[in-house]
PDB file of C-alpha atoms in Angstrom:
ATOM      1  CA  MET A   1       0.000   0.000   0.000  1.00  0.00           C
ATOM      2  CA  GLU A   2       1.387   3.368  -0.963  1.00  0.00           C
ATOM      3  CA  LEU A   3       0.282   6.920  -0.426  1.00  0.00           C
ATOM      4  CA  ASN A   4       3.245   9.200  -0.980  1.00  0.00           C
ATOM      5  CA  GLU A   5       1.923  12.749  -0.584  1.00  0.00           C
ATOM      6  CA  ILE A   6      -0.980  14.502   1.100  1.00  0.00           C
ATOM      7  CA  PHE A   7      -1.535  18.144   0.069  1.00  0.00           C
ATOM      8  CA  GLY A   8       2.004  18.295  -1.319  1.00  0.00           C
ATOM      9  CA  LEU A   9       3.595  17.087   1.927  1.00  0.00           C
ATOM     10  CA  PRO A  10       5.229  13.708   2.490  1.00  0.00           C
ATOM     11  CA  ALA A  11       2.446  11.402   3.645  1.00  0.00           C
ATOM     12  CA  HIS A  12       4.583   9.328   6.000  1.00  0.00           C
ATOM     13  CA  PRO A  13       4.662  11.679   9.015  1.00  0.00           C
ATOM     14  CA  LEU A  14       0.901  12.164   8.726  1.00  0.00           C
ATOM     15  CA  LEU A  15       0.031   8.484   8.264  1.00  0.00           C
ATOM     16  CA  VAL A  16       2.304   7.399  11.084  1.00  0.00           C
ATOM     17  CA  HIS A  17       0.156   9.296  13.556  1.00  0.00           C
ATOM     18  CA  ALA A  18      -2.908   7.269  12.560  1.00  0.00           C
ATOM     19  CA  ALA A  19      -1.011   4.024  13.118  1.00  0.00           C
ATOM     20  CA  VAL A  20       0.523   5.225  16.399  1.00  0.00           C
ATOM     21  CA  VAL A  21      -2.902   6.093  17.800  1.00  0.00           C
ATOM     22  CA  LEU A  22      -5.105   3.362  16.333  1.00  0.00           C
ATOM     23  CA  LEU A  23      -2.930   0.285  16.882  1.00  0.00           C
ATOM     24  CA  PRO A  24      -2.515   0.731  20.663  1.00  0.00           C
ATOM     25  CA  ILE A  25      -6.238   1.498  21.015  1.00  0.00           C
ATOM     26  CA  ALA A  26      -7.093  -1.663  19.064  1.00  0.00           C
ATOM     27  CA  ALA A  27      -4.563  -3.662  21.090  1.00  0.00           C
ATOM     28  CA  LEU A  28      -6.011  -2.494  24.402  1.00  0.00           C
ATOM     29  CA  GLY A  29      -9.525  -3.149  23.106  1.00  0.00           C
ATOM     30  CA  LEU A  30      -8.468  -6.667  22.131  1.00  0.00           C
ATOM     31  CA  VAL A  31      -7.208  -7.382  25.638  1.00  0.00           C
ATOM     32  CA  LEU A  32     -10.421  -6.051  27.158  1.00  0.00           C
ATOM     33  CA  ILE A  33     -12.740  -8.150  24.978  1.00  0.00           C
ATOM     34  CA  ALA A  34     -10.525 -11.206  25.454  1.00  0.00           C
ATOM     35  CA  LEU A  35     -10.616 -10.851  29.244  1.00  0.00           C
ATOM     36  CA  ARG A  36     -14.274  -9.805  29.532  1.00  0.00           C
ATOM     37  CA  PRO A  37     -16.505 -12.049  27.389  1.00  0.00           C
ATOM     38  CA  ALA A  38     -19.552  -9.911  28.265  1.00  0.00           C
ATOM     39  CA  TRP A  39     -17.949  -7.006  26.394  1.00  0.00           C
ATOM     40  CA  ARG A  40     -17.460  -8.953  23.139  1.00  0.00           C
ATOM     41  CA  ARG A  41     -20.947  -8.433  21.751  1.00  0.00           C
ATOM     42  CA  PRO A  42     -21.266  -4.679  22.414  1.00  0.00           C
ATOM     43  CA  TYR A  43     -17.622  -3.644  21.886  1.00  0.00           C
ATOM     44  CA  GLY A  44     -16.102  -6.427  19.788  1.00  0.00           C
ATOM     45  CA  PRO A  45     -17.166  -5.087  16.372  1.00  0.00           C
ATOM     46  CA  LEU A  46     -15.748  -1.672  17.271  1.00  0.00           C
ATOM     47  CA  VAL A  47     -12.433  -3.277  18.261  1.00  0.00           C
ATOM     48  CA  VAL A  48     -12.353  -5.176  14.949  1.00  0.00           C
ATOM     49  CA  VAL A  49     -12.968  -1.929  13.018  1.00  0.00           C
ATOM     50  CA  PHE A  50     -10.193  -0.172  14.965  1.00  0.00           C
ATOM     51  CA  ALA A  51      -7.865  -3.130  14.363  1.00  0.00           C
ATOM     52  CA  LEU A  52      -8.594  -3.212  10.625  1.00  0.00           C
ATOM     53  CA  THR A  53      -8.149   0.550  10.350  1.00  0.00           C
ATOM     54  CA  ALA A  54      -4.895   0.282  12.309  1.00  0.00           C
ATOM     55  CA  LEU A  55      -3.669  -2.507  10.023  1.00  0.00           C
ATOM     56  CA  VAL A  56      -4.405  -0.408   6.937  1.00  0.00           C
ATOM     57  CA  SER A  57      -2.760   2.626   8.571  1.00  0.00           C
ATOM     58  CA  VAL A  58       0.365   0.634   9.399  1.00  0.00           C
ATOM     59  CA  GLY A  59       0.531  -0.646   5.819  1.00  0.00           C
ATOM     60  CA  LEU A  60       0.122   2.858   4.398  1.00  0.00           C
ATOM     61  CA  ALA A  61       2.709   4.267   6.819  1.00  0.00           C
ATOM     62  CA  GLN A  62       5.163   1.533   5.873  1.00  0.00           C
ATOM     63  CA  GLY A  63       4.644   2.066   2.146  1.00  0.00           C
ATOM     64  CA  SER A  64       4.934   5.845   2.401  1.00  0.00           C
ATOM     65  CA  GLY A  65       8.014   5.436   4.589  1.00  0.00           C
ATOM     66  CA  GLU A  66       9.717   3.353   1.926  1.00  0.00           C
ATOM     67  CA  GLN A  67       8.985   6.108  -0.614  1.00  0.00           C
ATOM     68  CA  LEU A  68      10.202   8.814   1.765  1.00  0.00           C
ATOM     69  CA  GLU A  69      13.403   6.870   2.408  1.00  0.00           C
ATOM     70  CA  GLU A  70      14.301   7.344  -1.261  1.00  0.00           C
ATOM     71  CA  ARG A  71      13.954  11.131  -0.886  1.00  0.00           C
ATOM     72  CA  VAL A  72      15.890  11.743   2.330  1.00  0.00           C
ATOM     73  CA  GLU A  73      19.565  11.505   3.192  1.00  0.00           C
ATOM     74  CA  GLU A  74      20.518   7.920   3.941  1.00  0.00           C
ATOM     75  CA  THR A  75      21.850   7.816   7.487  1.00  0.00           C
ATOM     76  CA  ARG A  76      22.377   5.060  10.010  1.00  0.00           C
ATOM     77  CA  LEU A  77      19.320   6.246  11.948  1.00  0.00           C
ATOM     78  CA  VAL A  78      17.118   6.262   8.829  1.00  0.00           C
ATOM     79  CA  GLU A  79      18.271   2.739   7.963  1.00  0.00           C
ATOM     80  CA  GLU A  80      17.584   1.527  11.520  1.00  0.00           C
ATOM     81  CA  HIS A  81      14.114   3.060  11.452  1.00  0.00           C
ATOM     82  CA  THR A  82      13.360   1.497   8.081  1.00  0.00           C
ATOM     83  CA  ASP A  83      14.474  -1.922   9.286  1.00  0.00           C
ATOM     84  CA  GLU A  84      12.480  -1.630  12.508  1.00  0.00           C
ATOM     85  CA  GLY A  85       9.419  -0.301  10.653  1.00  0.00           C
ATOM     86  CA  GLU A  86       8.899  -3.646   8.975  1.00  0.00           C
ATOM     87  CA  SER A  87       8.345  -5.289  12.359  1.00  0.00           C
ATOM     88  CA  VAL A  88       5.027  -3.550  13.083  1.00  0.00           C
ATOM     89  CA  ILE A  89       2.830  -5.041  10.334  1.00  0.00           C
ATOM     90  CA  PRO A  90       2.864  -8.637  11.674  1.00  0.00           C
ATOM     91  CA  TRP A  91       1.790  -7.358  15.096  1.00  0.00           C
ATOM     92  CA  ALA A  92      -0.943  -5.210  13.558  1.00  0.00           C
ATOM     93  CA  PHE A  93      -2.163  -8.244  11.607  1.00  0.00           C
ATOM     94  CA  ALA A  94      -2.122 -10.353  14.789  1.00  0.00           C
ATOM     95  CA  VAL A  95      -4.217  -7.756  16.647  1.00  0.00           C
ATOM     96  CA  PHE A  96      -6.719  -7.699  13.781  1.00  0.00           C
ATOM     97  CA  ALA A  97      -6.899 -11.493  13.397  1.00  0.00           C
ATOM     98  CA  LEU A  98      -7.234 -12.089  17.131  1.00  0.00           C
ATOM     99  CA  SER A  99      -9.881  -9.406  17.543  1.00  0.00           C
ATOM    100  CA  ALA A 100     -11.893 -11.004  14.747  1.00  0.00           C
ATOM    101  CA  ALA A 101     -11.383 -14.449  16.308  1.00  0.00           C
ATOM    102  CA  THR A 102     -12.391 -13.159  19.738  1.00  0.00           C
ATOM    103  CA  VAL A 103     -15.619 -11.731  18.341  1.00  0.00           C
ATOM    104  CA  ALA A 104     -16.295 -14.937  16.377  1.00  0.00           C
ATOM    105  CA  ILE A 105     -15.556 -17.353  19.232  1.00  0.00           C
ATOM    106  CA  GLU A 106     -18.997 -17.132  20.847  1.00  0.00           C
ATOM    107  CA  PRO A 107     -21.042 -17.855  17.697  1.00  0.00           C
ATOM    108  CA  LEU A 108     -18.474 -20.480  16.692  1.00  0.00           C
ATOM    109  CA  SER A 109     -18.659 -22.205  20.072  1.00  0.00           C
ATOM    110  CA  LYS A 110     -22.324 -22.989  19.443  1.00  0.00           C
ATOM    111  CA  ARG A 111     -21.301 -25.139  16.462  1.00  0.00           C
ATOM    112  CA  VAL A 112     -17.849 -26.346  17.537  1.00  0.00           C
ATOM    113  CA  PRO A 113     -17.777 -27.672  21.113  1.00  0.00           C
ATOM    114  CA  ALA A 114     -13.961 -27.489  21.302  1.00  0.00           C
ATOM    115  CA  ALA A 115     -14.188 -23.680  21.015  1.00  0.00           C
ATOM    116  CA  ARG A 116     -16.016 -23.653  24.389  1.00  0.00           C
ATOM    117  CA  SER A 117     -13.164 -25.285  26.271  1.00  0.00           C
ATOM    118  CA  LYS A 118     -11.212 -23.507  28.996  1.00  0.00           C
ATOM    119  CA  ALA A 119      -8.020 -24.286  27.087  1.00  0.00           C
ATOM    120  CA  ALA A 120      -9.303 -22.476  23.974  1.00  0.00           C
ATOM    121  CA  ALA A 121     -10.404 -19.490  26.069  1.00  0.00           C
ATOM    122  CA  SER A 122      -7.079 -19.379  27.896  1.00  0.00           C
ATOM    123  CA  ALA A 123      -5.125 -19.622  24.653  1.00  0.00           C
ATOM    124  CA  LEU A 124      -7.176 -16.810  23.141  1.00  0.00           C
ATOM    125  CA  VAL A 125      -6.521 -14.561  26.148  1.00  0.00           C
ATOM    126  CA  ALA A 126      -2.797 -15.397  26.210  1.00  0.00           C
ATOM    127  CA  LEU A 127      -2.370 -14.783  22.480  1.00  0.00           C
ATOM    128  CA  SER A 128      -4.382 -11.563  22.712  1.00  0.00           C
ATOM    129  CA  VAL A 129      -2.235 -10.207  25.532  1.00  0.00           C
ATOM    130  CA  LEU A 130       0.946 -11.235  23.693  1.00  0.00           C
ATOM    131  CA  ALA A 131      -0.203  -9.575  20.460  1.00  0.00           C
ATOM    132  CA  ALA A 132      -1.252  -6.418  22.288  1.00  0.00           C
ATOM    133  CA  VAL A 133       2.018  -6.107  24.189  1.00  0.00           C
ATOM    134  CA  GLY A 134       4.028  -6.802  21.034  1.00  0.00           C
ATOM    135  CA  ALA A 135       2.054  -4.294  18.964  1.00  0.00           C
ATOM    136  CA  ILE A 136       2.357  -1.541  21.558  1.00  0.00           C
ATOM    137  CA  PHE A 137       6.051  -2.241  22.160  1.00  0.00           C
ATOM    138  CA  PHE A 138       6.944  -2.171  18.479  1.00  0.00           C
ATOM    139  CA  VAL A 139       4.871   0.957  17.782  1.00  0.00           C
ATOM    140  CA  ILE A 140       6.796   2.728  20.554  1.00  0.00           C
ATOM    141  CA  GLU A 141      10.146   1.317  19.432  1.00  0.00           C
ATOM    142  CA  VAL A 142       9.668   2.200  15.772  1.00  0.00           C
ATOM    143  CA  GLY A 143       8.197   5.596  16.618  1.00  0.00           C
ATOM    144  CA  HIS A 144      11.181   6.380  18.806  1.00  0.00           C
ATOM    145  CA  SER A 145      13.653   5.389  16.103  1.00  0.00           C
ATOM    146  CA  GLY A 146      11.709   7.488  13.574  1.00  0.00           C
ATOM    147  CA  ALA A 147      11.782  10.508  15.856  1.00  0.00           C
ATOM    148  CA  LYS A 148      15.527  10.052  16.357  1.00  0.00           C
ATOM    149  CA  ALA A 149      16.045   9.767  12.599  1.00  0.00           C
ATOM    150  CA  ALA A 150      14.023  12.920  11.949  1.00  0.00           C
ATOM    151  CA  TRP A 151      15.259  15.102  14.793  1.00  0.00           C
ATOM    152  CA  ASP A 152      18.716  13.880  15.818  1.00  0.00           C
ATOM    153  CA  ASP A 153      20.687  16.258  13.621  1.00  0.00           C
ATOM    154  CA  LEU A 154      18.954  19.432  14.820  1.00  0.00           C
ATOM    155  CA  PRO A 155      21.019  21.909  16.887  1.00  0.00           C
ATOM    156  CA  ALA A 156      18.951  21.333  20.067  1.00  0.00           C
ATOM    157  CA  ALA A 157      19.472  17.578  19.776  1.00  0.00           C
ATOM    158  CA  SER A 158      23.199  18.058  19.182  1.00  0.00           C
ATOM    159  CA  ALA A 159      23.482  20.284  22.258  1.00  0.00           C
ATOM    160  CA  ASP A 160      21.981  17.498  24.383  1.00  0.00           C
ATOM    161  CA  HIS A 161      24.710  15.111  23.222  1.00  0.00           C
ATOM    162  CA  ASP A 162      27.517  17.553  24.059  1.00  0.00           C
ATOM    163  CA  ASP A 163      26.874  17.416  27.826  1.00  0.00           C
TER     164      ASP A 163
END
């Protein structure tokens, strides 16, 4: 997915903010609906929509970042950010897939008795928590490396390193 410019500006910094906001919200929503089955029916579809929107946002941010990389000076920090940026999409996909599975588990359990087991419920919760923690961690990690790549060479940043 690629969207390179928005109103003549590089799209990447704008799209990143959607991913940085939506993916943690979807991840936290996933944990909540995984832990509280009563919340799945009223809030589950909203979590799935947030997770899908986050997944699309992450894909667009990644694609626009690859395009932006070709237009900016190639530095060690830019290369690190680019490498780290690729790690977010699998976590975003996991949050989406698990949110959809969490919403579908109740209707599915009526047809497939194994889906009603404590082991299946425990596995769903464990995987949901893992995916949420991973997604939030990597969003923070990649965002931090992107901020360093964008702002490290400014005079204020250089003054901080001189101390």
